[in-house]
XYZ file of C-alpha atoms in Angstrom:
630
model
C 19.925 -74.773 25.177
C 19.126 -77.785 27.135
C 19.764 -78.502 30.436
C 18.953 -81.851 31.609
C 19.743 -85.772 30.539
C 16.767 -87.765 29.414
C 14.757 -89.598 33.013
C 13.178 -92.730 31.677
C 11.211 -92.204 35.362
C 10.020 -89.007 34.311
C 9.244 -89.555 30.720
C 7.130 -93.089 31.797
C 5.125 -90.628 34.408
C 4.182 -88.305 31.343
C 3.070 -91.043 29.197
C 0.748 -92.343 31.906
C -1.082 -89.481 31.679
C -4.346 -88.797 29.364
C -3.552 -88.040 25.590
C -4.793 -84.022 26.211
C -3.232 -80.736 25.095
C -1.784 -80.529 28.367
C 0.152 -84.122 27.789
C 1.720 -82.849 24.493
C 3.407 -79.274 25.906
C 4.918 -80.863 28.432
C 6.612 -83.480 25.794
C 7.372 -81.098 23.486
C 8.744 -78.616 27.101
C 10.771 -81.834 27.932
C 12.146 -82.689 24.829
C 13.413 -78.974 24.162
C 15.245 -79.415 27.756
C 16.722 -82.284 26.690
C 17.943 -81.801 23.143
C 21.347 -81.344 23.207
C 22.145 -83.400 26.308
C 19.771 -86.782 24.914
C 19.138 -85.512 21.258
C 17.888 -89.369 19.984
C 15.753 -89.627 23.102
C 14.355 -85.640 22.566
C 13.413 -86.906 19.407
C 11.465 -89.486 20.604
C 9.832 -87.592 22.628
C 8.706 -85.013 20.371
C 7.236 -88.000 17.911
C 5.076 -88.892 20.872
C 4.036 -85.256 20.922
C 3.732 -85.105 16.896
C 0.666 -88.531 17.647
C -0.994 -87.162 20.074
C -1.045 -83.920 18.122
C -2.531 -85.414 15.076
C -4.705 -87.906 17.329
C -6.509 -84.663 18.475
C -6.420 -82.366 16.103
C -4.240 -80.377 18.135
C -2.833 -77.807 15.459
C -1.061 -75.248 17.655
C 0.455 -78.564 19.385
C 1.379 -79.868 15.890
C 2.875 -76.383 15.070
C 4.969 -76.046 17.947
C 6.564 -79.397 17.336
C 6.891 -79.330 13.919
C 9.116 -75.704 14.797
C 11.276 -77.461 17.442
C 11.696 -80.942 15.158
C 12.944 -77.830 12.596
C 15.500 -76.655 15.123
C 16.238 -80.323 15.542
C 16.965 -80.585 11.924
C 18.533 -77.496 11.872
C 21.678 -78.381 14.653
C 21.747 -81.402 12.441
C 22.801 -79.160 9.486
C 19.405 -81.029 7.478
C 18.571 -77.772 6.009
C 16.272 -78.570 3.577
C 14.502 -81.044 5.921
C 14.419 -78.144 8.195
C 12.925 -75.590 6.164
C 10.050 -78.140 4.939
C 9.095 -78.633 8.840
C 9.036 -74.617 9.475
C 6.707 -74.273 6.451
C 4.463 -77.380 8.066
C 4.703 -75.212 11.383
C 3.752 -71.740 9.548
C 0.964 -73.092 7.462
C -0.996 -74.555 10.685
C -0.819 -70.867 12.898
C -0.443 -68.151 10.159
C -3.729 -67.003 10.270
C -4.206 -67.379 13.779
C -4.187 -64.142 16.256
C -3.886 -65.569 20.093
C -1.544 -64.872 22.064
C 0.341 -68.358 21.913
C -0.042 -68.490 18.405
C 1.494 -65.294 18.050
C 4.075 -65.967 20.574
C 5.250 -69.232 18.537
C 4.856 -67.610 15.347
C 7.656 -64.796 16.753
C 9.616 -68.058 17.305
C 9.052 -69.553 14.124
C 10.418 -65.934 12.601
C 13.705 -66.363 14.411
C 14.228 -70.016 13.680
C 13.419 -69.274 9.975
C 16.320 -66.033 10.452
C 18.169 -68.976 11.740
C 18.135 -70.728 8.518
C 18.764 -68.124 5.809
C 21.646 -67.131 7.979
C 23.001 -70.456 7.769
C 22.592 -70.420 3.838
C 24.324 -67.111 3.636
C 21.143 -65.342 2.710
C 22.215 -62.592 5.239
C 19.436 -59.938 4.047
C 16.607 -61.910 4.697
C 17.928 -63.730 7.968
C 18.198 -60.278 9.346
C 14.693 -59.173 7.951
C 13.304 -62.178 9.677
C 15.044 -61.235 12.984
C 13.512 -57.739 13.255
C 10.463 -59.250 12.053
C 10.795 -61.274 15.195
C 11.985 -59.149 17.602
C 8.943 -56.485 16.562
C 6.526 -59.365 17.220
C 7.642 -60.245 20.910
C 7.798 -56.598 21.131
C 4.186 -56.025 20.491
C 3.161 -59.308 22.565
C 5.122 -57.109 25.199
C 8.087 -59.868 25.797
C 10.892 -57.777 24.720
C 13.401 -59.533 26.655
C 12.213 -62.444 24.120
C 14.316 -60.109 21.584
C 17.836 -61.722 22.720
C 18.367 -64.088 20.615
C 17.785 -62.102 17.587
C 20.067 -59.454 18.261
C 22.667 -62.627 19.275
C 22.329 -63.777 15.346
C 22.296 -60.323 13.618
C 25.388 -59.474 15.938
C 26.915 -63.072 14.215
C 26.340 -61.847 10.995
C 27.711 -58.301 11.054
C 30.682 -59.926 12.693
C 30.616 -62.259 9.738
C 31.028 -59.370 7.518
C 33.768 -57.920 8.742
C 31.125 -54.580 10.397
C 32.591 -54.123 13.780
C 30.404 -51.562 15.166
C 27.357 -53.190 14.417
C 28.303 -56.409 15.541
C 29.170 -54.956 18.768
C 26.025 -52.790 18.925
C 24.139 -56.147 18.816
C 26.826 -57.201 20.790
C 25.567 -55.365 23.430
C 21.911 -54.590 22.919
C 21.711 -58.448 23.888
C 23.836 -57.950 27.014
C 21.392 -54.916 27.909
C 18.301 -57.623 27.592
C 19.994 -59.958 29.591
C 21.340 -57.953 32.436
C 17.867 -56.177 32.613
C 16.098 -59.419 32.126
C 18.664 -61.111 35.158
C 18.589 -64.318 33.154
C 21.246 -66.854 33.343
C 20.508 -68.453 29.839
C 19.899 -65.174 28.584
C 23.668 -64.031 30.736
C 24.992 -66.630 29.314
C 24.418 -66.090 25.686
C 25.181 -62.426 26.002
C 29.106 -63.158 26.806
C 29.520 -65.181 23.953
C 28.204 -63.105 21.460
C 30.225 -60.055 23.203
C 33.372 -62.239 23.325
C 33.071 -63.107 19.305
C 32.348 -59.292 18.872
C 34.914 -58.637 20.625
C 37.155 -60.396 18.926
C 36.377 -58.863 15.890
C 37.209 -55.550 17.354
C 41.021 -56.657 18.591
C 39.955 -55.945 21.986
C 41.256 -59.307 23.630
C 41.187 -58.245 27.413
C 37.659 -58.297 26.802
C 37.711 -61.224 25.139
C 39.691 -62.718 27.977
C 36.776 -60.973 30.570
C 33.837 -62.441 28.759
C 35.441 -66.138 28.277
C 36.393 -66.054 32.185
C 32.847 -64.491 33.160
C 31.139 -67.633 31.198
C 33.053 -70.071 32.368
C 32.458 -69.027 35.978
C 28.684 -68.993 35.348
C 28.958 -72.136 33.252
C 29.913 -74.271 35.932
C 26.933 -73.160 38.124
C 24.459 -73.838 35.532
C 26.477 -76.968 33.953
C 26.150 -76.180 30.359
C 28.845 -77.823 28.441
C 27.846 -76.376 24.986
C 28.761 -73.184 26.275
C 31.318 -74.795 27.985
C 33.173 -75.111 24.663
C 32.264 -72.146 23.170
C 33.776 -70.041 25.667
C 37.232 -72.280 25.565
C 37.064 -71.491 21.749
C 37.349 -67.893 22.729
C 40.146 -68.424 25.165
C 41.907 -69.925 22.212
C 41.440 -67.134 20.446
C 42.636 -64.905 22.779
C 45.983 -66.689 23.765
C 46.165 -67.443 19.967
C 46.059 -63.225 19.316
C 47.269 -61.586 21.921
C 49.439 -63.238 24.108
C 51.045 -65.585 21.281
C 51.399 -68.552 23.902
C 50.558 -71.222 21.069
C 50.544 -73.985 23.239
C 47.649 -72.425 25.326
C 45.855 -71.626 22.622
C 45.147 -75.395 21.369
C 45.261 -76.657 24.587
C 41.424 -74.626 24.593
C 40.538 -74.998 21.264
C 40.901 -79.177 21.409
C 38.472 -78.923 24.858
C 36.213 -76.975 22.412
C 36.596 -79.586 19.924
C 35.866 -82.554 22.027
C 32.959 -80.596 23.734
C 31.341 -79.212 20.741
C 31.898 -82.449 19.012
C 30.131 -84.489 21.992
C 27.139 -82.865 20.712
C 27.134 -83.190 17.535
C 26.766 -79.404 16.095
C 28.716 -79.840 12.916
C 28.737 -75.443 12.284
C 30.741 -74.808 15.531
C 33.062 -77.834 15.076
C 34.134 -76.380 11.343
C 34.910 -73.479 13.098
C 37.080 -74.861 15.540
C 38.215 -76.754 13.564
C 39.213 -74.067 11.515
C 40.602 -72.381 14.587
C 43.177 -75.231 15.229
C 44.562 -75.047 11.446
C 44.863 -71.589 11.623
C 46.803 -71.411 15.094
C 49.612 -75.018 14.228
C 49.801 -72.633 11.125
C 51.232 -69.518 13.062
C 53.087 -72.138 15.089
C 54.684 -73.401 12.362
C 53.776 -76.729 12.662
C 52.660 -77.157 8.635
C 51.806 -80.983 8.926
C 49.270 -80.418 11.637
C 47.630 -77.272 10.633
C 47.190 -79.334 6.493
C 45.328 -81.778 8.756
C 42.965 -80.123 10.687
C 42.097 -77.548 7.784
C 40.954 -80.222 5.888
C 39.151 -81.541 8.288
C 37.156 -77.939 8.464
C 37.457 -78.148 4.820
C 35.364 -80.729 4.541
C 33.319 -79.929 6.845
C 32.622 -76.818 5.234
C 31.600 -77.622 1.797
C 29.366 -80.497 3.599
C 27.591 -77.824 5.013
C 28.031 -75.093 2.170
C 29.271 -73.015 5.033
C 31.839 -70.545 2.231
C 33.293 -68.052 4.720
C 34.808 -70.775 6.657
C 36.011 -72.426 3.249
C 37.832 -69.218 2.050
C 40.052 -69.256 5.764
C 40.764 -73.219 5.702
C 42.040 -73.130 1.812
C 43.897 -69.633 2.422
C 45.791 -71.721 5.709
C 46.225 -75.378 3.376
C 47.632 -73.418 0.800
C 49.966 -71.602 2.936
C 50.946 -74.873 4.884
C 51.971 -76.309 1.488
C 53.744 -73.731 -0.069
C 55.380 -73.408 3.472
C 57.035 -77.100 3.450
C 57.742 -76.712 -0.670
C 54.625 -78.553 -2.481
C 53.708 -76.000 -4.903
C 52.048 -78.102 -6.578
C 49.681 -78.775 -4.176
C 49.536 -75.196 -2.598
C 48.688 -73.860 -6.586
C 45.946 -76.977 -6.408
C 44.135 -75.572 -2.602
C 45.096 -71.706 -3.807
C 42.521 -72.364 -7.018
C 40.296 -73.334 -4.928
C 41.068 -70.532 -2.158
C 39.823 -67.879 -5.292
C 37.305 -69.766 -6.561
C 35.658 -69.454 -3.131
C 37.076 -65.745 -2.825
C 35.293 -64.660 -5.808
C 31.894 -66.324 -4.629
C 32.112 -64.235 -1.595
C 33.781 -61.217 -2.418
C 32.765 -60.763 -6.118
C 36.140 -59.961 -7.528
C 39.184 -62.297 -8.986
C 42.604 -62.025 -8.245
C 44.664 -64.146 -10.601
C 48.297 -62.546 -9.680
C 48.856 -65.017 -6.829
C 47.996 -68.010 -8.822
C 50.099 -66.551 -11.608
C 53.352 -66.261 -9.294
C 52.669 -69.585 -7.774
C 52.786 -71.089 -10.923
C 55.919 -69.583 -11.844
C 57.498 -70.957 -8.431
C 56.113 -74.166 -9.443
C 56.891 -74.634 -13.289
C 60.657 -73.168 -12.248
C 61.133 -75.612 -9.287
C 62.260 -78.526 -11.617
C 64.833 -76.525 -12.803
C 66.538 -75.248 -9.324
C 68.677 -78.310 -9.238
C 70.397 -77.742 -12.365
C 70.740 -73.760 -11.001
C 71.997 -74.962 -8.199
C 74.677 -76.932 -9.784
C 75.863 -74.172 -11.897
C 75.895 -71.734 -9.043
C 78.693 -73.735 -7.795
C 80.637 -74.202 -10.658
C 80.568 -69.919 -10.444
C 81.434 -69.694 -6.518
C 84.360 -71.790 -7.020
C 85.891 -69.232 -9.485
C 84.615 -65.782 -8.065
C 85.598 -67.035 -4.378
C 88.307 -64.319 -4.218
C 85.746 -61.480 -5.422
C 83.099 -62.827 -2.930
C 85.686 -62.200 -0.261
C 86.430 -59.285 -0.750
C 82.575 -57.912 -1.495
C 81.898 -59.732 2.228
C 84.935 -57.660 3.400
C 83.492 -54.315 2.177
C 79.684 -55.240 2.710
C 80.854 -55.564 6.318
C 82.226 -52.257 6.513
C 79.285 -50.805 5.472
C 77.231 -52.650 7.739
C 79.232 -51.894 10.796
C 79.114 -47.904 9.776
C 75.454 -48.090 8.962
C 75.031 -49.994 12.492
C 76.887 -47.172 14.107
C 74.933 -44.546 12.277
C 71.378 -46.027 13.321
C 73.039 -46.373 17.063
C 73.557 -42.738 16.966
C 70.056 -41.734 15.891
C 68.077 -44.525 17.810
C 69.763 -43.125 21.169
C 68.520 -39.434 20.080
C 65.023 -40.843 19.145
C 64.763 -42.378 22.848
C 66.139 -38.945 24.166
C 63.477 -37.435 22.579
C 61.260 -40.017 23.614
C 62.397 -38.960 26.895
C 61.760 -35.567 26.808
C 58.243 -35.973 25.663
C 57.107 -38.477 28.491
C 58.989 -35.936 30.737
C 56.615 -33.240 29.888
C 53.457 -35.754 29.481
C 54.083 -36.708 32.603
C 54.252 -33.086 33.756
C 51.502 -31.860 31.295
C 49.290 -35.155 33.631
C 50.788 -34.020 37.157
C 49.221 -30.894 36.336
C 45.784 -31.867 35.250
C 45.629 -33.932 38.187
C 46.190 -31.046 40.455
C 43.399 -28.761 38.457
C 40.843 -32.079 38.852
C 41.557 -32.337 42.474
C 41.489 -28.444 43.477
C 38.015 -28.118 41.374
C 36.433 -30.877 43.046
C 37.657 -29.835 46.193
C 36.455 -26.635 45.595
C 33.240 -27.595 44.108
C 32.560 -29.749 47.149
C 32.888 -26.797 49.718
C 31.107 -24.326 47.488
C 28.112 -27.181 47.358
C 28.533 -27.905 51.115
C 28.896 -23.506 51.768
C 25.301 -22.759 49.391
C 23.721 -26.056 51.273
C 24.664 -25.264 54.548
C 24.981 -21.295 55.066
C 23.489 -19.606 52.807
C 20.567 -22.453 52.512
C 20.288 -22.403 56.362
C 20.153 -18.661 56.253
C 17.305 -18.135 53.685
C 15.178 -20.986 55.541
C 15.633 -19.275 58.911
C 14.499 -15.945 56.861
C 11.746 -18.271 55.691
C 10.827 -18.991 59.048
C 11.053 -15.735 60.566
C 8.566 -14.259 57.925
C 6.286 -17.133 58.650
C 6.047 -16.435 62.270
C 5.669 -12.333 61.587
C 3.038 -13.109 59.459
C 0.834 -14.966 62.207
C 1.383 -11.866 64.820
C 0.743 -9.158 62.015
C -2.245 -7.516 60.784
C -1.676 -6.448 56.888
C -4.028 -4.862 54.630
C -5.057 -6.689 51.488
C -2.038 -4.769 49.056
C 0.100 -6.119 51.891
C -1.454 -9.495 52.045
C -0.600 -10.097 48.272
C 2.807 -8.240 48.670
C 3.865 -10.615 51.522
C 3.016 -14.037 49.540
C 4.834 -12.931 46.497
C 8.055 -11.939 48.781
C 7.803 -15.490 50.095
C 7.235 -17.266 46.397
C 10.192 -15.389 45.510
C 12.560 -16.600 48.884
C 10.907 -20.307 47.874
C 12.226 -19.774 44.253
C 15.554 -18.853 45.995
C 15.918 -21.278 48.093
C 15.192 -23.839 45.321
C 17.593 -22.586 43.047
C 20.729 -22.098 45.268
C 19.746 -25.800 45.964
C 19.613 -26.439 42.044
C 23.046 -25.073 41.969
C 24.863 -26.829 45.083
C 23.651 -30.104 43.664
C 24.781 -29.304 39.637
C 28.378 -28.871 41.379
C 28.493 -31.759 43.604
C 25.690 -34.202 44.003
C 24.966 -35.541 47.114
C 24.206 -38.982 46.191
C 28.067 -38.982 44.546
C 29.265 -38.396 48.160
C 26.868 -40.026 49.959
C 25.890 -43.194 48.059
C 28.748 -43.209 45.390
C 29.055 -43.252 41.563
C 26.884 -46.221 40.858
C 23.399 -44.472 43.176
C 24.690 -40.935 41.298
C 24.739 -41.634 37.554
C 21.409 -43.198 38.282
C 19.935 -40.295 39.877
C 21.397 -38.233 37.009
C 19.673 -39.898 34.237
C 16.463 -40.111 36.107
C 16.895 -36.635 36.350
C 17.379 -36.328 32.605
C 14.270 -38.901 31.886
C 12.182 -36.742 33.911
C 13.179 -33.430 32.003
C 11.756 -35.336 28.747
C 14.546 -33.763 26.750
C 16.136 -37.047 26.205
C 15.332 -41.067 27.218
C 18.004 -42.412 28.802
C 18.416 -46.319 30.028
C 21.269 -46.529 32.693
C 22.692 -50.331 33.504
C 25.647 -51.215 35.797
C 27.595 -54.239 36.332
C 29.825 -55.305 39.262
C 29.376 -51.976 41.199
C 27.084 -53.356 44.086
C 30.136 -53.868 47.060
C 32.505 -52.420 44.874
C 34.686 -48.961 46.259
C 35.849 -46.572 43.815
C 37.483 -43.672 45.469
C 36.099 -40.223 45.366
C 38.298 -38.648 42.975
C 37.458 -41.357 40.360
C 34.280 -41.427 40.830
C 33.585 -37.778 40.485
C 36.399 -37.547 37.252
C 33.827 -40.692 35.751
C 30.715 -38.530 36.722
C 31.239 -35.476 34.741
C 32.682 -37.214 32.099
C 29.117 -38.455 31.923
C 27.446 -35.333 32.271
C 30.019 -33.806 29.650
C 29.180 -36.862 27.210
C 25.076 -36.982 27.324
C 24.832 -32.893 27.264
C 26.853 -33.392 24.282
C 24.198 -35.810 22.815
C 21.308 -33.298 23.751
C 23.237 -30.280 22.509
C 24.401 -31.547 18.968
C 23.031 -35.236 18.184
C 19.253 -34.746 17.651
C 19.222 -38.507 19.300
C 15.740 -39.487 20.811
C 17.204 -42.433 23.088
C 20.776 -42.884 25.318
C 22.513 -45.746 26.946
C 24.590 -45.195 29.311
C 26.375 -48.257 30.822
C 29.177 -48.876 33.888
C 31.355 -52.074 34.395
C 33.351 -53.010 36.935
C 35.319 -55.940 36.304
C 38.351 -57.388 37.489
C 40.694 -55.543 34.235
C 38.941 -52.358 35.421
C 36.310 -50.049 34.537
C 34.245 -49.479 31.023
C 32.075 -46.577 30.648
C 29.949 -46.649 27.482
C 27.807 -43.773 26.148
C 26.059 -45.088 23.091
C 22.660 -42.777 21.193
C 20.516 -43.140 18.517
C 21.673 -39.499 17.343
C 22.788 -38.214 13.697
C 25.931 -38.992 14.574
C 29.163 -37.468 12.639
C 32.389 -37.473 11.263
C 35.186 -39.101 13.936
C 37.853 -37.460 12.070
C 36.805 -33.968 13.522
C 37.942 -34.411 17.013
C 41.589 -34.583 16.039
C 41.387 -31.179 14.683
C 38.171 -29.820 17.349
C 39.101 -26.772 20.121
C 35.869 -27.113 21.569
C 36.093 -27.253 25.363
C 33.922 -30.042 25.716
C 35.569 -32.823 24.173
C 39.066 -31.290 25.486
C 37.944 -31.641 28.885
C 36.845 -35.472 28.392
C 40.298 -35.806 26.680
C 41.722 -34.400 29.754
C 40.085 -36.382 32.592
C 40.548 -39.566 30.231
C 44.292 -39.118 30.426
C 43.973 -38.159 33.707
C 42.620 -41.520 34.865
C 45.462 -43.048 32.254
C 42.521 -44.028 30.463
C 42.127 -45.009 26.954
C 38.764 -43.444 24.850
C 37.432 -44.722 21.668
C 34.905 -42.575 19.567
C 32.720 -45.001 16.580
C 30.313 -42.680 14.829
C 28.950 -42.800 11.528
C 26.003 -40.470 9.562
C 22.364 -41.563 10.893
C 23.609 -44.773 12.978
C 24.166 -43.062 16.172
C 27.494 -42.448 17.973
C 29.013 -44.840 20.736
C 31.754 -43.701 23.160
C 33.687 -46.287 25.314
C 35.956 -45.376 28.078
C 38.399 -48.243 29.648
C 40.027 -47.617 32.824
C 42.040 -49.737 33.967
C 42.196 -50.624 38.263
């Protein structure tokens, strides 16, 4: 993304400068900042580095600029163009093996995912991504990996698979938190907030939109800028229904997005703004700005965005009464349909039809429906006289049984509420308890066995033993070490120190340290907001063994090689996520399972009036996330 406005100062100081290698990367570096601030001036710029290039014979020069020119092409939705420049670009390194060469030639993989995911070749675009991200991985830039994951998260999310668009989701958020940088930050939330989106979960949304806006205005990037008030749009638009708000963000996405010229994102605003004076009811508006995305989208073949804009037109239309016209942009809805989803529903076309071909005729209906109400008024009284009756008694009826329901209702939160009083109590007294048993071993019975230690040492140095004793004595005192050790071992297993000392954050990364160092299982810990923040003890120890309950679970039963475990504190609450690489299993089990284990995460879940969700499929790995709220 760029980042600066074109500096005629600047650009006149680089063109004084000898025509060397060193003259065209810093074009080509100044261009790419520039691009979507000054895109004409960018691409003068990078013609100045395409002469000089040629002038010397400079082919790595010539490749690199023939890429960007591609990406150029590419914003510009000048596929074909675009393609033709990344073949130019590939042809000039591919047999090359440097390290720059290889390093563009990982960039030249992900541009060229770029494009196939743009013409809906979803396969390959992902093939080229992990193509990519192996590369940087073996030039040892993982970080470099980002924006790969980004796109493959877009297109799961693009069809419809929610847990691996949020897997993606967040594999790019681990790079970028691990990697601490701001573009890299940046990207992250968006691609979380569209995940999240997918998955309903719109006070994340809302957390991701408001965490990239913040950072946004630091770094003053206003593509970004409207991509996150697209999100907020979508957010008010789904789960607060405040219409209003929602198009008040969506047109400052609009104009941003627009400003720059990136015709993909404006269809889907676009889009976005049909869709939402749809819900509001406002048919006019949401015919106009569909078609606008309409057209949009066939100019730039872009079909899933077709099927939602045609769906919404039609609606509009049949909405206000022009069937004709709603049949007319429904055709054209299932035409799309079946290019996407390979199958053909004619039955809505069929009823519209009907509604259409019958609507001449509901005037002359109407007119004989009269003619019959003026000589059946009597009966029609009386049937409104009797169909009141029965409404009143069936009114009274559902009364009755709706105020049992909510006694019942009642009753059940009663004893919830009882069933949680009482799980709250068992937490507290076992961590209490824990924490003196811990502090008992540690202090007496640890201070005893050292001062026994001790005391042996110092008999030792004023005794004279024979050789049998010698060896006697040393074992004694490998044994007391081995003691000592253990009872350690087990004060810290039932309350760490660092949880008391240091808190959660210090704790759960001590713990999987622990577990990386056992070589039983790899585990990558990463936190987010916890470095002022307080959580009080009994949260923080509830969170902890959760923790240990979840990854002795993966070692036990998931046959996983790798672990994430991951904390955020934000300002909605807390989100603990336990994601492996295991065998993973059927979801369905825990509703039925009386294994101890999950019952006691169940338990300290409700106990924190948390809410746990459990995604978990054969061979993809199973992902746990916890949300608290504070």
């Amino acid at each position: 993304m760029g980042q600066g406005h074109f500096d005629k100062q600047e650009y006149d100081k680089m063109k004084s400068l000898p025509d060397d290698t060193t003259k065209v990367n810093k074009l080509i570096n100044y261009a790419e900042k520039i691009q979507f601030a000054s895109p004409i001036d960018a691409d003068n710029v990078l013609n100045n580095a395409i002469d000089i290039s040629r002038k010397l014979n400079y082919e790595y020069g010539l490749a690199r600029s023939y890429g960007f020119l591609s990406e150029m092409l590419f914003y510009e939705m000048k596929l074909d163009s675009s393609r033709q420049m990344m073949e130019n670009a590939f042809t000039l390194i591919d047999r090359k093996k440097d390290l720059a060469s290889e390093e563009l030639k990982a960039s030249l993989l992900l541009r060229m995912g770029a494009l196939n995911q743009q013409q809906q070749e979803t396969d390959s675009a992902i093939q080229y991504y992990l193509e990519s991200a192996n590369l940087y991985g073996k030039l040892g830039f993982p970080e470099k990996s980002i924006v790969a994951f980004y796109n493959i998260s877009g297109i799961y999310r693009y069809l419809g698979d929610t847990a691996q668009a949020l897997y993606y989701a967040r594999q790019t958020r681990a790079i970028a938190v691990s990697s601490n940088d701001s573009i890299y930050l940046l990207r992250s939330l968006i691609v979380l907030g569209d995940a999240f989106v997918l998955s309903e979960k719109y006070d994340s949304v809302l957390w991701s939109a408001s965490a990239g806006l913040a950072m946004e205005q630091r770094l003053k990037m206003p593509f970004a800028y409207g991509k996150f008030h697209d999100l907020l749009g979508q957010y008010y638009s789904n789960n607060t229904l405040k219409y209003d708000s929602a198009i008040y963000h969506f047109k400052i996405a609009l104009d941003t997005i627009s400003f720059f010229e990136i015709p993909f994102d404006q269809a889907i605003v676009l889009q976005h703004l049909g869709e939402i004076y749809l819900k509001k009811g406002d048919y006019i508006s949401s015919i106009n700005y569909s078609k606008k995305a309409s057209d949009q989208a066939r100019k730039l073949d872009l079909n899933h965005v077709l099927f939602y804009t045609l769906k919404n037109i039609s609606r509009a239309y049949d909405a206000i009464d022009n069937y004709q016209e709603s049949l007319k942009y429904l055709k054209d809805f299932l035409i799309v349909s079946d290019t996407l989803q390979n199958r053909n529903n004619r039955k809505a076309v069929m009823e519209l039809e009907a509604r259409y071909q019958t609507q001449k005729k509901e005037a002359q209906l109407a007119v004989q429906l009269k003619t019959i109400q003026k000589k059946t008024f009597t009966n029609y009284l009386l049937a409104i006289g009797l169909l009141a009756i029965a409404c009143i008694s069936i009114l009274i009826i559902f009364l009755f049984r709706n105020k049992q329901k909510l006694q019942r209702q009642r009753i059940n939160e009663l004893e919830t509420e009882k069933q949680l009083a009482a799980t709250e109590a068992v937490l507290k007294g076992e961590a209490q308890e824990r924490t003196r048993l811990a502090k008992d071993l540690h202090d007496g019975l640890g201070g005893m066995l050292s001062g026994i230690k001790y005391s042996f040492q110092t008999m030792k140095g004023n005794m004279i033993m024979t050789p049998e004793n010698q060896e006697a004595f040393e074992r004694s005192m490998d044994m007391l070490d081995s003691s000592i050790n253990e009872m350690r071992r087990v004060a810290h297993n039932m309350m760490p120190e660092a949880l008391v000392k240091f808190g959660l954050d210090t704790a759960l990364k001590d713990y999987c340290n622990d577990i990386n160092k056992s070589g039983v299982l790899k585990v990558t810990y990463q936190s987010d907001g916890l470095q002022s923040a307080i959580i009080d003890q009994t949260t923080s120890i509830t969170l902890y063994r959760i923790v240990q309950e979840l990854v002795s679970n993966t070692i036990r039963h998931a046959r996983a090689t790798t672990a994430i475990v991951q904390l955020i504190l934000s300002e909605q609450g807390i989100a603990l996520t336990v994601e492996d690489n295991g065998k993973g299993f059927d979801t369905t089990i825990l509703q039925h399972t009386k294994g101890i284990g999950w019952s006691n995460i169940q338990s300290r879940v409700d106990f924190l009036k948390g809410r746990l969700d459990v995604k978990s499929s054969e061979e993809k790995g199973t992902s746990v996330l916890i949300e608290i709220s504070t």
